[in-house]
Structures are given as C-alpha cells and as structure tokens.
mmCIF file of C-alpha atoms and ligand atoms in Angstrom:
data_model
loop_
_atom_site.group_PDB
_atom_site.id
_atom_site.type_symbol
_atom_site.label_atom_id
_atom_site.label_comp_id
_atom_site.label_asym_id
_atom_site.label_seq_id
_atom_site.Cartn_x
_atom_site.Cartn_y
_atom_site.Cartn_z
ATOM 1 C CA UNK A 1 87.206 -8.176 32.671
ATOM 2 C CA UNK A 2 88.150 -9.797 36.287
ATOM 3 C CA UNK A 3 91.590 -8.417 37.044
ATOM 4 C CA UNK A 4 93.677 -10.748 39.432
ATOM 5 C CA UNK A 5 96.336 -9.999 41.627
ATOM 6 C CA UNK A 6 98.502 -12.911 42.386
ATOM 7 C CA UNK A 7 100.028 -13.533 45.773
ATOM 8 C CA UNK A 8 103.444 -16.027 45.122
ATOM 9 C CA UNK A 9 104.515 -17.034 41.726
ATOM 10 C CA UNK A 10 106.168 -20.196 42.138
ATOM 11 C CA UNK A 11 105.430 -23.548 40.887
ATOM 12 C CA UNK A 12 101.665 -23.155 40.729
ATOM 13 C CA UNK A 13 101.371 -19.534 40.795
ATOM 14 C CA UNK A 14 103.045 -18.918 37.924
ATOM 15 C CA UNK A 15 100.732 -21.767 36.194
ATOM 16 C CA UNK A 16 97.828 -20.273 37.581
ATOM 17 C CA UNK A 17 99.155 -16.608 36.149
ATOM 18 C CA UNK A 18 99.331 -17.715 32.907
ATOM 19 C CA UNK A 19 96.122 -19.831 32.813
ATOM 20 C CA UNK A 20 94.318 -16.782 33.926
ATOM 21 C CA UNK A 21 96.347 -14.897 31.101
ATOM 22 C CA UNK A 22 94.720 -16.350 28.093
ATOM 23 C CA UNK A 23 91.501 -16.269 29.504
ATOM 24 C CA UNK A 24 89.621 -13.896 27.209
ATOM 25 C CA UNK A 25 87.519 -11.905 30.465
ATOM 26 C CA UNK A 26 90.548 -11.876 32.998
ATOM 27 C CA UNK A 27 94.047 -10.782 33.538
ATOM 28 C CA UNK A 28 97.101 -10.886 35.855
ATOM 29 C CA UNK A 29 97.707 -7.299 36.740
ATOM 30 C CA UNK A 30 99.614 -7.612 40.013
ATOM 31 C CA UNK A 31 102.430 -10.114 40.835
ATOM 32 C CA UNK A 32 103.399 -10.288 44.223
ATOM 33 C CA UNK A 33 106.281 -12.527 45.722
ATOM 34 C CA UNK A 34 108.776 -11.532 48.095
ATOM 35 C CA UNK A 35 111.766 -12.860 45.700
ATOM 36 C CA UNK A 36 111.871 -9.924 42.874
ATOM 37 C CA UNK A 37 112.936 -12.081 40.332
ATOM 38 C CA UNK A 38 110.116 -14.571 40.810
ATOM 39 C CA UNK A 39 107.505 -11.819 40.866
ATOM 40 C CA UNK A 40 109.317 -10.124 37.646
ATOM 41 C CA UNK A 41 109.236 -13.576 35.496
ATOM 42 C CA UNK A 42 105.910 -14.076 36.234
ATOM 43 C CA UNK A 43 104.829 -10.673 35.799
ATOM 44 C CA UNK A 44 106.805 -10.460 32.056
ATOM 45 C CA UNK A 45 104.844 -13.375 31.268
ATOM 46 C CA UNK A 46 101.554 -12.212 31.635
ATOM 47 C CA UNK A 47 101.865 -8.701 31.127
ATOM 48 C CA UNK A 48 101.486 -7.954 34.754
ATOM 49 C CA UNK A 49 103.402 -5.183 37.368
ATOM 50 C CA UNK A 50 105.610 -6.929 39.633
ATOM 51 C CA UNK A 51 106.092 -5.826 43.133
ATOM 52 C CA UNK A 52 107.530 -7.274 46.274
ATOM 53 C CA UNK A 53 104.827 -4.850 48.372
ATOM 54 C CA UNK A 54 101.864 -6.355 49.452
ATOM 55 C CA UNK A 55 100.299 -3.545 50.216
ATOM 56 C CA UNK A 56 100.811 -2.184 46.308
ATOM 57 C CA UNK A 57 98.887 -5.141 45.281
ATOM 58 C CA UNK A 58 95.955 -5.434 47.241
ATOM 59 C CA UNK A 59 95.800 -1.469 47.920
ATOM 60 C CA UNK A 60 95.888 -1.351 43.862
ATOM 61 C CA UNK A 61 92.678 -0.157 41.955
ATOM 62 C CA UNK A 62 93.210 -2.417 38.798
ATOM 63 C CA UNK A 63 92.954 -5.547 41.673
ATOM 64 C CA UNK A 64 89.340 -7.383 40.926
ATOM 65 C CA UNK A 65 90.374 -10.765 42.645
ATOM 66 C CA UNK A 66 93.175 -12.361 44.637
ATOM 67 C CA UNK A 67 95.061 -15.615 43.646
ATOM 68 C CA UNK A 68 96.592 -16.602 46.914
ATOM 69 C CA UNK A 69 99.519 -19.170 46.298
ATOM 70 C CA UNK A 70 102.292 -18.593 48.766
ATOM 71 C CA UNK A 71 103.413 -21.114 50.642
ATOM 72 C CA UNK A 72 100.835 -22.707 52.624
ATOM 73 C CA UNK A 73 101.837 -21.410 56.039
ATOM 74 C CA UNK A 74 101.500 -18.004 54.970
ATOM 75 C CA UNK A 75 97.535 -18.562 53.627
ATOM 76 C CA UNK A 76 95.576 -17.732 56.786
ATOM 77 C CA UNK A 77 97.379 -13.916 56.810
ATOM 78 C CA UNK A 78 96.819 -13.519 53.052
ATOM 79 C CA UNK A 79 93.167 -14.697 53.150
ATOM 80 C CA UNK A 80 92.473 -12.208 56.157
ATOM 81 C CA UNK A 81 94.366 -9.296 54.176
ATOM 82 C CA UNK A 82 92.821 -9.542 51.076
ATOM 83 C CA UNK A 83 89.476 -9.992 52.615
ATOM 84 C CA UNK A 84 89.714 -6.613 54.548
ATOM 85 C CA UNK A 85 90.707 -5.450 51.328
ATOM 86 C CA UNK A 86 87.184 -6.358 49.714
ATOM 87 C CA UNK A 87 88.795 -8.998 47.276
ATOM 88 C CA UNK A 88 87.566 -11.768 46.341
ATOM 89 C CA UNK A 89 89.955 -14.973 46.869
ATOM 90 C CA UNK A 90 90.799 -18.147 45.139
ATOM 91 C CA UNK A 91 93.179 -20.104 47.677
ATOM 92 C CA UNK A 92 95.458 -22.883 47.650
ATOM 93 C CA UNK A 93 95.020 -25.545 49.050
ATOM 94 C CA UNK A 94 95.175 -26.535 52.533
ATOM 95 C CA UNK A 95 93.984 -23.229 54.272
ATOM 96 C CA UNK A 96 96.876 -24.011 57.135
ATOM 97 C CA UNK A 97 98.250 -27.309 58.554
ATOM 98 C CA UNK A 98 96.971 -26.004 61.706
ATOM 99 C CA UNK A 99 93.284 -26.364 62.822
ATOM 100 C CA UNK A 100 93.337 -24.062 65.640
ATOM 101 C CA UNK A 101 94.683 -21.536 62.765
ATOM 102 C CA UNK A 102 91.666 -22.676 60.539
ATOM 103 C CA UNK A 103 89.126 -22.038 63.243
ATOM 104 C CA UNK A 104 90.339 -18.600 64.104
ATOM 105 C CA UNK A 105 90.508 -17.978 60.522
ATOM 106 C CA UNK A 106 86.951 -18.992 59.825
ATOM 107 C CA UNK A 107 85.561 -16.992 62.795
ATOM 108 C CA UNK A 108 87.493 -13.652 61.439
ATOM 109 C CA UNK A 109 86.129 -13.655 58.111
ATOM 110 C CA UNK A 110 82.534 -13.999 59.368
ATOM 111 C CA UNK A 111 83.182 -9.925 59.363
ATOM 112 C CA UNK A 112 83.567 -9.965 55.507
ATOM 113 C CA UNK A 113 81.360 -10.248 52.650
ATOM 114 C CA UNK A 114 83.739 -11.835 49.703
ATOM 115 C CA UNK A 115 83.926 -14.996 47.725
ATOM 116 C CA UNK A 116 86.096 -17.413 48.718
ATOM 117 C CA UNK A 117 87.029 -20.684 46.544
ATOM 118 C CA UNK A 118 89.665 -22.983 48.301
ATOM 119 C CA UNK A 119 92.025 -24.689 45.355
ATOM 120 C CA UNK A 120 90.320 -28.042 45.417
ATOM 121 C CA UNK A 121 91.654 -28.404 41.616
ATOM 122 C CA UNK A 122 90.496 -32.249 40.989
ATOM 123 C CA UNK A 123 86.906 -31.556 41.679
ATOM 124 C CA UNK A 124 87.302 -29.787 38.251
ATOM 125 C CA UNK A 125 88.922 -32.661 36.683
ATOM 126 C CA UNK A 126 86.678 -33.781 33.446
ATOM 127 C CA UNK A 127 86.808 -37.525 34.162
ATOM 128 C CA UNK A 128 87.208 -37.257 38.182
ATOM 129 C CA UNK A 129 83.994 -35.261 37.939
ATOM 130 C CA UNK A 130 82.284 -37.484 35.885
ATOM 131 C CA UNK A 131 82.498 -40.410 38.147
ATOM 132 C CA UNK A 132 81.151 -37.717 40.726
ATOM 133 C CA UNK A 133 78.229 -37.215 38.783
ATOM 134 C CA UNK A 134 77.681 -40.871 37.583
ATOM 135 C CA UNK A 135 77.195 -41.604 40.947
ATOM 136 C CA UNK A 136 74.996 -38.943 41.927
ATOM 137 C CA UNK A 137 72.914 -39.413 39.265
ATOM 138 C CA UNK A 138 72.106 -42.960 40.871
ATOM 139 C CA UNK A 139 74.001 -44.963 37.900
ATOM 140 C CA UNK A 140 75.856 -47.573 40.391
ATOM 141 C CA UNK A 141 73.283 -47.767 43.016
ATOM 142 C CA UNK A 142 74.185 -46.576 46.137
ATOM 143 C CA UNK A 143 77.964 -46.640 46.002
ATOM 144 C CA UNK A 144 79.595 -49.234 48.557
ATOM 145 C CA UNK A 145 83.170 -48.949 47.332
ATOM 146 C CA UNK A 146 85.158 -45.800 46.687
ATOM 147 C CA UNK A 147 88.890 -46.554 45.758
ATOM 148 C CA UNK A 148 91.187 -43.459 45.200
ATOM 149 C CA UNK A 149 94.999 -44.316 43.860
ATOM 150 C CA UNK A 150 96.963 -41.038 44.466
ATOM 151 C CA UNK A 151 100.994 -41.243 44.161
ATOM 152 C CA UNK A 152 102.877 -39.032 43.050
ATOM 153 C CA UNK A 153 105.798 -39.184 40.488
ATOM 154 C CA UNK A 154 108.339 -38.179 43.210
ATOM 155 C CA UNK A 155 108.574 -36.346 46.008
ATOM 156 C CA UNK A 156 109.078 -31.989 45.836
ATOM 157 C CA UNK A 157 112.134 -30.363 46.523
ATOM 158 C CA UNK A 158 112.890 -31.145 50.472
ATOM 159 C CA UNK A 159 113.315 -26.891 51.399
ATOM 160 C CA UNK A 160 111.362 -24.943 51.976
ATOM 161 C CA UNK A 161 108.431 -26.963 49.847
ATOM 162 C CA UNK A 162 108.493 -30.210 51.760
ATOM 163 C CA UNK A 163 109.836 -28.570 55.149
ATOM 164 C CA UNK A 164 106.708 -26.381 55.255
ATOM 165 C CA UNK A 165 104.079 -28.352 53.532
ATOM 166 C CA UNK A 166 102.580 -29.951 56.911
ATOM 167 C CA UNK A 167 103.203 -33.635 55.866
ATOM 168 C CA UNK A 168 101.790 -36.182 53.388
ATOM 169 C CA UNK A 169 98.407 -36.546 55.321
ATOM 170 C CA UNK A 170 97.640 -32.885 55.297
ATOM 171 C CA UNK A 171 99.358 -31.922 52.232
ATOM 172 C CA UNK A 172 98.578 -34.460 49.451
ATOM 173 C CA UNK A 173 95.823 -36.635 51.156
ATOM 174 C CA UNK A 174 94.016 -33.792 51.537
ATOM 175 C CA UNK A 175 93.446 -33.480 47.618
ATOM 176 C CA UNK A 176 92.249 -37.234 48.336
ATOM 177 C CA UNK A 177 90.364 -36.159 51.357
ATOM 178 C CA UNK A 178 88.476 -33.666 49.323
ATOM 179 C CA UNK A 179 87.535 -36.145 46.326
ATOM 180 C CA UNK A 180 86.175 -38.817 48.999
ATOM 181 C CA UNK A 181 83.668 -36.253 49.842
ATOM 182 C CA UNK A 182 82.661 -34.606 46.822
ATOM 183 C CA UNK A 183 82.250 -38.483 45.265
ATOM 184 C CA UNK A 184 80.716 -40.128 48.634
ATOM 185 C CA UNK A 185 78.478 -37.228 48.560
ATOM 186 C CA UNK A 186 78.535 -37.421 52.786
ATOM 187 C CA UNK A 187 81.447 -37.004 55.264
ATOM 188 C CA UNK A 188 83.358 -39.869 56.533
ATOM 189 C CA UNK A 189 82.844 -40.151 60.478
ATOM 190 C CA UNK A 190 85.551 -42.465 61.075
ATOM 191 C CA UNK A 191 89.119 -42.851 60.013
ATOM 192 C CA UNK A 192 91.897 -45.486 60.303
ATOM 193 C CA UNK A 193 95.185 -44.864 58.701
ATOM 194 C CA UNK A 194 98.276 -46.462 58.494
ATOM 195 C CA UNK A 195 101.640 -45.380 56.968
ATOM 196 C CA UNK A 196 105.578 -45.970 56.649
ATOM 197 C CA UNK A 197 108.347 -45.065 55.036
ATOM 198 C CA UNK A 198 109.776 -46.873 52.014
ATOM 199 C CA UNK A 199 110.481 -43.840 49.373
ATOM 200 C CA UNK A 200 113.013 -41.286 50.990
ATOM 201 C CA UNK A 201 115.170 -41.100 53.732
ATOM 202 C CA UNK A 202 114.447 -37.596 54.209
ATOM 203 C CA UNK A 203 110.456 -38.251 55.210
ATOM 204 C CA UNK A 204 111.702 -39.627 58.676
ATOM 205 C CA UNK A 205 114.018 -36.953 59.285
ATOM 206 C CA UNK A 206 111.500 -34.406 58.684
ATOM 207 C CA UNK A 207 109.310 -36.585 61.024
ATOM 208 C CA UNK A 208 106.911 -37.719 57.951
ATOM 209 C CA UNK A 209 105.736 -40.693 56.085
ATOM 210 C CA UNK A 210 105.989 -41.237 52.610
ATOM 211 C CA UNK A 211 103.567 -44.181 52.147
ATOM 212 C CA UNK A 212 100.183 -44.119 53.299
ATOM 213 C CA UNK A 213 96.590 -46.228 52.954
ATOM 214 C CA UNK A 214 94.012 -44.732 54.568
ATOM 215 C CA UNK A 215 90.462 -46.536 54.971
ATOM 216 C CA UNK A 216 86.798 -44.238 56.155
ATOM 217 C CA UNK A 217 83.730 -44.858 56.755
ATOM 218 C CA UNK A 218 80.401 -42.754 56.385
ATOM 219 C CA UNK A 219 77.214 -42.473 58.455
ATOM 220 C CA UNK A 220 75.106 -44.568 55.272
ATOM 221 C CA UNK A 221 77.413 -47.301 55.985
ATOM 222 C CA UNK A 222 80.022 -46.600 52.564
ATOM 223 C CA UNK A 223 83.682 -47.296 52.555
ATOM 224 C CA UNK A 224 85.850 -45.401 51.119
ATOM 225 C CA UNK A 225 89.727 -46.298 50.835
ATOM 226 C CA UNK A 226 92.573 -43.764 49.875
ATOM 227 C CA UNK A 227 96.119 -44.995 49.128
ATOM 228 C CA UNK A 228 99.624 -42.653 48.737
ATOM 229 C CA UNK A 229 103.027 -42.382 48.086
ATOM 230 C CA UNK A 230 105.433 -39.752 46.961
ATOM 231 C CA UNK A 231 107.125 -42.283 44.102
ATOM 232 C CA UNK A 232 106.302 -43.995 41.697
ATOM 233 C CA UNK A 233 108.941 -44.753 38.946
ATOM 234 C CA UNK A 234 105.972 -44.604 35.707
ATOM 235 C CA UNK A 235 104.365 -41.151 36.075
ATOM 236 C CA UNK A 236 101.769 -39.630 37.737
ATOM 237 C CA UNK A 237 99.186 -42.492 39.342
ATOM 238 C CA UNK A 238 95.892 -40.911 39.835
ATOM 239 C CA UNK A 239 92.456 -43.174 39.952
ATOM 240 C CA UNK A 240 89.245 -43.212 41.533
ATOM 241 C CA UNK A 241 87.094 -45.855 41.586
ATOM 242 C CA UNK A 242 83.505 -45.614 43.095
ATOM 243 C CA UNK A 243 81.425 -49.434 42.958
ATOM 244 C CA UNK A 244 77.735 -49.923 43.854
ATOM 245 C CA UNK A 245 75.499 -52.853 43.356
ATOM 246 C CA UNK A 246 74.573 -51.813 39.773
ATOM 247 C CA UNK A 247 78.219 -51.535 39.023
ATOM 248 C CA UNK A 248 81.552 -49.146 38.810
ATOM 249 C CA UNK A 249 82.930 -46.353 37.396
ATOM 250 C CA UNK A 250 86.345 -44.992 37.309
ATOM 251 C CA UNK A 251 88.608 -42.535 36.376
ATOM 252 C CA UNK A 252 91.557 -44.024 34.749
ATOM 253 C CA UNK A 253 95.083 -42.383 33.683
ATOM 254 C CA UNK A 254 95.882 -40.003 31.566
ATOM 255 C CA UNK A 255 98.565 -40.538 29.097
ATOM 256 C CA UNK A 256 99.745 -37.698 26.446
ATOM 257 C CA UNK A 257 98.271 -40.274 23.169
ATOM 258 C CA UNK A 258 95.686 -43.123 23.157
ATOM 259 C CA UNK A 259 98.070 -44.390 20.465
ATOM 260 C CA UNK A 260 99.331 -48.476 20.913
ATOM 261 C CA UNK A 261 102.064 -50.410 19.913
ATOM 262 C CA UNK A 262 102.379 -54.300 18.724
ATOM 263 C CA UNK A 263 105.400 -55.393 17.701
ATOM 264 C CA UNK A 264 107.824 -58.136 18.926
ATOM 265 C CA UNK A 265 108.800 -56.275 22.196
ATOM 266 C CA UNK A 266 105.220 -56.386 23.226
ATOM 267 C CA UNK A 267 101.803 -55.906 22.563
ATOM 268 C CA UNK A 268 99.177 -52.883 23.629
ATOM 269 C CA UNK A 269 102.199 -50.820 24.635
ATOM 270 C CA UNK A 270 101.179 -47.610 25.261
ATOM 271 C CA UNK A 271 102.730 -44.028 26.358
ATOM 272 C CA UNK A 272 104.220 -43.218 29.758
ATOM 273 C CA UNK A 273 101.870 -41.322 32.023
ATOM 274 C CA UNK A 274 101.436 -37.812 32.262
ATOM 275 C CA UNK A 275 104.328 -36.773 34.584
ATOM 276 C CA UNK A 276 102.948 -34.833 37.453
ATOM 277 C CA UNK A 277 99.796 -32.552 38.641
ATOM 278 C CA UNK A 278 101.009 -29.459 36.017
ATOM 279 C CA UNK A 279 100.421 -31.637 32.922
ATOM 280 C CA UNK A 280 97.701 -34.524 34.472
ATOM 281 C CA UNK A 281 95.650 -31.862 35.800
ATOM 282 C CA UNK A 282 95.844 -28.628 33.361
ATOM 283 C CA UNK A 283 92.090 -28.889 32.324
ATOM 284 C CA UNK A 284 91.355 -29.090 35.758
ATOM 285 C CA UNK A 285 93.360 -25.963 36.693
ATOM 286 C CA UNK A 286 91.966 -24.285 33.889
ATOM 287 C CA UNK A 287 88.162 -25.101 34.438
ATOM 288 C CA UNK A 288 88.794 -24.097 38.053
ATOM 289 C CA UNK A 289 89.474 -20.863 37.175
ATOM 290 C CA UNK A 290 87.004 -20.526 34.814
ATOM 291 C CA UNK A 291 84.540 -21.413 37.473
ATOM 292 C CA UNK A 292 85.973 -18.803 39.541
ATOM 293 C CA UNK A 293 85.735 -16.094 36.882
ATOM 294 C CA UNK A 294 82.266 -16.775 35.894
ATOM 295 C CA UNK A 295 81.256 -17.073 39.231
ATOM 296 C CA UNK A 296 82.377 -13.672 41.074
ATOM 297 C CA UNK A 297 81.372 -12.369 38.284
ATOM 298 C CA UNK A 298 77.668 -13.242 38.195
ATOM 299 C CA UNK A 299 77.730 -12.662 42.343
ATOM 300 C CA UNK A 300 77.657 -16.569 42.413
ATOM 301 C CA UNK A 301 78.934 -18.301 45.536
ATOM 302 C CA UNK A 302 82.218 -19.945 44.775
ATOM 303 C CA UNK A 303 81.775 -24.127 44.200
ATOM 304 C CA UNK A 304 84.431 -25.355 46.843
ATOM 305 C CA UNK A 305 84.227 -23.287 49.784
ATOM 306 C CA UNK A 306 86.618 -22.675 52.766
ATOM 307 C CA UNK A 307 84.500 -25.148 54.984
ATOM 308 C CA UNK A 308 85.152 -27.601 52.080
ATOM 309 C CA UNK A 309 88.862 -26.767 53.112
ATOM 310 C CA UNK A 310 88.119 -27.186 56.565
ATOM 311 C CA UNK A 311 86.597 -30.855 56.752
ATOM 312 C CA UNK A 312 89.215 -31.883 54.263
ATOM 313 C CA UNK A 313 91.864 -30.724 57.045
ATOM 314 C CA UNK A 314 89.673 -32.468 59.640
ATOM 315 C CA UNK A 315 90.226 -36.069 58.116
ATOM 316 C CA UNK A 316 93.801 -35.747 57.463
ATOM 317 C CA UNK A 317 94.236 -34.422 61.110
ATOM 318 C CA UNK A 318 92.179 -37.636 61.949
ATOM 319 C CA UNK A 319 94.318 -39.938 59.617
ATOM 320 C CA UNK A 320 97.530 -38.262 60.979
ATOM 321 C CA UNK A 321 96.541 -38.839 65.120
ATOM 322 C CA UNK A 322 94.864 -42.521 63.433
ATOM 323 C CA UNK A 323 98.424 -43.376 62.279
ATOM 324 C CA UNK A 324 100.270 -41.536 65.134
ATOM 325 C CA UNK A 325 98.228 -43.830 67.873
ATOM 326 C CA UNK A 326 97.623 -47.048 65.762
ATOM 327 C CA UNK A 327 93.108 -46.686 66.230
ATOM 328 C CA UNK A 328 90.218 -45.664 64.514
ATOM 329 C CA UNK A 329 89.029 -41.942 64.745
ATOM 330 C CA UNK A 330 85.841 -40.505 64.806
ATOM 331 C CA UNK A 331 85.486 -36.990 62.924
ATOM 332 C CA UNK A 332 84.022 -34.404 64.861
ATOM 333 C CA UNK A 333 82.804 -31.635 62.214
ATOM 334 C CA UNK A 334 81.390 -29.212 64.762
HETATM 335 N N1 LIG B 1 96.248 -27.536 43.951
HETATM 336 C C1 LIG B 1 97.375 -28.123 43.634
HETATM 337 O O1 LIG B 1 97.394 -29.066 42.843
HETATM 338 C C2 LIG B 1 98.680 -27.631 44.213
HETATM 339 C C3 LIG B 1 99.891 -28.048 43.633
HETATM 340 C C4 LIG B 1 101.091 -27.531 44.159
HETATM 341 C C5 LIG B 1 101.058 -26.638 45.231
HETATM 342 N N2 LIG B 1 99.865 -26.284 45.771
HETATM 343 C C6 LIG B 1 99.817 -25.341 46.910
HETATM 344 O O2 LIG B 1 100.258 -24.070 46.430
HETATM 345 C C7 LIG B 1 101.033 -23.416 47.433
HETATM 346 C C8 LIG B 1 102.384 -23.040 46.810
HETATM 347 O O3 LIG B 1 103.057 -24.217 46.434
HETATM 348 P P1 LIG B 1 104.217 -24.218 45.335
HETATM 349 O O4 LIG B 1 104.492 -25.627 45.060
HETATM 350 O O5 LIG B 1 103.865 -23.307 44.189
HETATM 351 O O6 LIG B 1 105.417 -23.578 46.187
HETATM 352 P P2 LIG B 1 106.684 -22.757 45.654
HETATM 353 O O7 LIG B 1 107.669 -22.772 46.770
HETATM 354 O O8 LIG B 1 107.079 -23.218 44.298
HETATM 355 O O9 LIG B 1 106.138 -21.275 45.474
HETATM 356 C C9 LIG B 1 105.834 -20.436 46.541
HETATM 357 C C10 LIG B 1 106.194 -19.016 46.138
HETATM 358 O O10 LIG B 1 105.781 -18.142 47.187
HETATM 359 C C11 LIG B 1 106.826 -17.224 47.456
HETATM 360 N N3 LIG B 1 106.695 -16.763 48.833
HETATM 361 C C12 LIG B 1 107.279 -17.241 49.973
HETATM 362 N N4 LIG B 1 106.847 -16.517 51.035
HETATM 363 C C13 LIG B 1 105.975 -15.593 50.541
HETATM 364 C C14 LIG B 1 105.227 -14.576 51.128
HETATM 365 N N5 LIG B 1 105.249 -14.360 52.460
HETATM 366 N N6 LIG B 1 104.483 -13.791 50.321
HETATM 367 C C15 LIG B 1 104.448 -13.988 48.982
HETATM 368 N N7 LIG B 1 105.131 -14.941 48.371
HETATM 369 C C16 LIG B 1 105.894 -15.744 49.146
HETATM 370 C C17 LIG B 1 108.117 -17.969 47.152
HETATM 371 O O11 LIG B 1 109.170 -17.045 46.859
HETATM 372 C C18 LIG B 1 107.692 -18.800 45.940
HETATM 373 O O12 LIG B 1 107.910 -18.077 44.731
HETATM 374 C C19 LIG B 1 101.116 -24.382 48.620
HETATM 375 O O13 LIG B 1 100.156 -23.993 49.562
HETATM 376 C C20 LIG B 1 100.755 -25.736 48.035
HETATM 377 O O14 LIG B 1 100.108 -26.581 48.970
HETATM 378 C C21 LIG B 1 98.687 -26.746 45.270
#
C-alpha cells in the first residue's frame, strides 16, 4: 500500500486525489492546502485527514509519497521539503517558470536520494504514446515531420491561475515541449517562435500571448512544429502528427462516442470533443500514477524525470526570448 500525501487540492489535485483513491495499492492519507475548505473536500472524498500544516503532512508516519500540486510558483519549496523529508515526489508540471530557480533546485536535491516524477501527463496518453513508439520502433522511417495541435477549449480563470502560471510558452507549450522530445526521440537545438493575441484581452494586460506557432529543429536534421491557443469554440484540440519517408502516424481526437449521424442536416456528424485536459486526458492521469505507484514501489527510477522538466523549461524559455526578439534560438542544455 503506497500512502500519498497531497500538497494543494484544487483543480488537478483533487483529480489526482481521487485517481489515487480507487487505486487498489494506494491511498490519499494527507490533504494539505492552505484554504481549509479545499483541503476538507478533498480529504472527505478520499477518506483522507485534512490539514492546513505542512509540517503535519510530511512530518506524518502514514506519508509513503508526496503529490505536489500547488500552484506552480510554490513547487521548487515543496519539492525541497518533501525531499528532506525522505518522500518520494510526483510533481506538477513546470518545476518553476524560473530557470535560475530550476538550477538551484536541481543542484539542492543532488543531497537526496528520492524518486522524483515531474507531471508530464501526455507521455502516458494511450494513443500519444503510441505514435511515440510507432516511431521508435522504425515504422515511418526516420521521422522528418512532427506536427503537434495543442489549443485549449478556453482560457483558466485569470486570478490567481493565469496571473501565476508563467505564460502560455512556459505553461501550456511546455506539455508540447515535452511531447516533441519524447516523440523526436532527441532535443531540439534551435527554436523560432512567433505569437499574438487574438483570444482575450486579458493576455496583453497580463503581458502574455494567447496564440502561438512555434517551429524546432534537431541535431539529425528533423522538424518539429508546435501550434497553440487558449480557445477554441469545439472542445479540446489535441493532435500529434509525426511523418517519415515510409509514412505517418497520428494521434487524433477524442470524442465521448465513435457513434455517426446521416440524416438531412448532414452526413458523418459526429460528437463534440472531449471538453478539456480532466476528461481528454483521464487515462493518461490515471496510467501516470500507476506508473508512479508501481515504480517507487519496485525501487524503479521514475519515467519522466526532473531534467525531463528542465529541458522542457529550456525550449519554452527559448520560444519565449525567440518571440520576445523576433530570431531563431539555439538551446543550450548544459
Ligand atoms: N498536468 C496537467 O495537465 C496540469 C493541468 C492543470 C494544472 N497543472 C499544474 O498543477 C498545478 C496546480 O494547478 P491547478 O489548476 O490545480 O490550480 P488551482 O488554483 O486550481 O489549485 C491550486 C491549489 O493550491 C492551493 N494552494 C495555494 N498556495 C498553496 C500553498 N502554498 N500550499 C498548498 N496549497 C496551496 C490553492 O488553495 C488551490 O486549492 C500548477 O502547477 C499547474 O501548472 C497541470
């Protein structure tokens, strides 16, 4: 039994709480948030304690693991806590929206022995991954093309989600950022990006973009193009696409039926999408936790890692200053 303790229950902690809930070899034991009532929901949910004392929860014998997902700028303290603690961690995703924070982070846990898995969900994604491993298993060819269609449904609440989320580049392309790699199978070394604002007026008062297409390039000589916005007005647009001289896979939609309808007001007329990333991506959330149960406990290494984290942060930094000064950027992973 791997007993979690789970750092923020809001929007995806509590779906992560009760994910973990009906898992038959893990539990939520410990809820932590700093609003009570957030901590208390979640907690009556999943038959956990509720506290608003981070020290109860990570001081707490019946604590196996840590599920950190606070809001993003409080990550870097949370991982360092609960790895002085001895816990292993599953993140969220980024790790911080600052690198220099990254770096320092990464050279303070070299004193720490525990797992830590950074919440690349879509990696787990059944039909993401299985353009991932078409192509690794050499079914295209060497892949020439990668495509990724990422826009979301709308944009999140503007405070204190979208205030403190770090911008589109480093909050939603990095999810992007992250399946480039794992599909390309190589880093991009150079980024252009451009972006603008078309969705929201609130984007440009926050000093963000809303509308992005970002295009990379790898050392083998593979392109790799990324496009995003925050709207679409027909559910939740998520596609990759990876092409190759002996042809292309891709990871279409997901809709909640396969079913079709003819009739006079049209023909092959099919459901809306799935709305958004709780519904699209709910086997991916779940298999990522699964991972991460089976994993700490065997005494595996976790599957996406916090340097995963930290290149994905590199090429959105390197989108961001690519947008910001209109030029192609090279990626320096050292
Ligand atoms: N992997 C994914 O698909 C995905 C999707 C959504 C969000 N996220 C990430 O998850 C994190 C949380 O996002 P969200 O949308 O659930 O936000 P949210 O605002 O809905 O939830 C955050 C929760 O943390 C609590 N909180 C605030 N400060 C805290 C602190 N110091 N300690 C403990 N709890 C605190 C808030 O009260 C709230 O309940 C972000 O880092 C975001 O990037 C990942």
């Amino acid at each position: 039994m791997l007993r979690f303790g789970l750092i923020g229950t809001g929007r995806i902690g509590d779906m992560h709480a009760r994910l973990v809930a009906v898992q038959p070899d893990a539990a939520v034991t410990w809820c932590y948030d700093v609003h009570a009532d957030s901590a208390a929901r979640t907690a009556a949910a999943t038959g956990a304690r509720a506290t608003t004392d981070l020290d109860a929860l990570l001081g707490a014998e019946d604590v196996d693991a840590v599920l950190i997902a606070s809001p993003t700028n409080t990550h870097v303290e949370m991982i360092l806590r609960s790895a002085e603690a001895g816990k292993p961690i599953l993140c969220e995703k980024p790790i911080d929206v600052d690198m220099a924070r990254v770096e320092e982070c990464r050279e303070r846990l070299r004193a720490f022995d525990v797992p830590l898995q950074l919440g690349f969900n879509r990696r787990f994604d059944p039909s993401h991954a299985g353009v991932q491993k078409a192509v690794a298993a050499g079914e295209i060819g060497d892949l020439e093309l990668l495509v990724i269609t990422s826009r979301d449904p709308g944009p999140p609440p503007p405070r204190p989600i979208l205030e403190a989320c770090g911008g589109l580049f480093r909050d939603t392309t990095i999810h992007d950022m992250d399946m480039a790699r794992f599909v390309l199978g190589e880093d991009p070394v150079e980024v252009y990006a451009m972006a603008a604002n078309r969705v929201d007026p609130i984007f440009a008062e926050l000093g963000d973009v809303d509308t992005a297409m970002v295009v990379m390039r790898t050392a083998s000589g593979a392109l790799c193009h990324i496009n995003n916005s925050r709207r679409t007005n027909y559910g939740y647009d998520q596609r990759v696409e990876a092409f190759g001289a002996k042809g292309m896979v891709r990871s279409n939609n997901h809709r909640p039926s396969e079913v079709s309808r003819h009739g006079a007001g049209g023909t092959g007329t099919r459901d809306e999408l799935l709305y958004f990333f709780i519904e699209r991506y709910r086997a991916a959330y779940e298999a990522e936790i699964r991972d991460f149960i089976d994993r700490v406990t065997a005494g595996k290494p976790p599957r996406v890692t916090f340097e995963d984290g930290r290149r994905a942060l590199l090429l959105s930094e390197a989108a961001l200053k690519s947008y910001q000064t209109n030029r192609p950027v090279e990626v320096d992973y050292t």
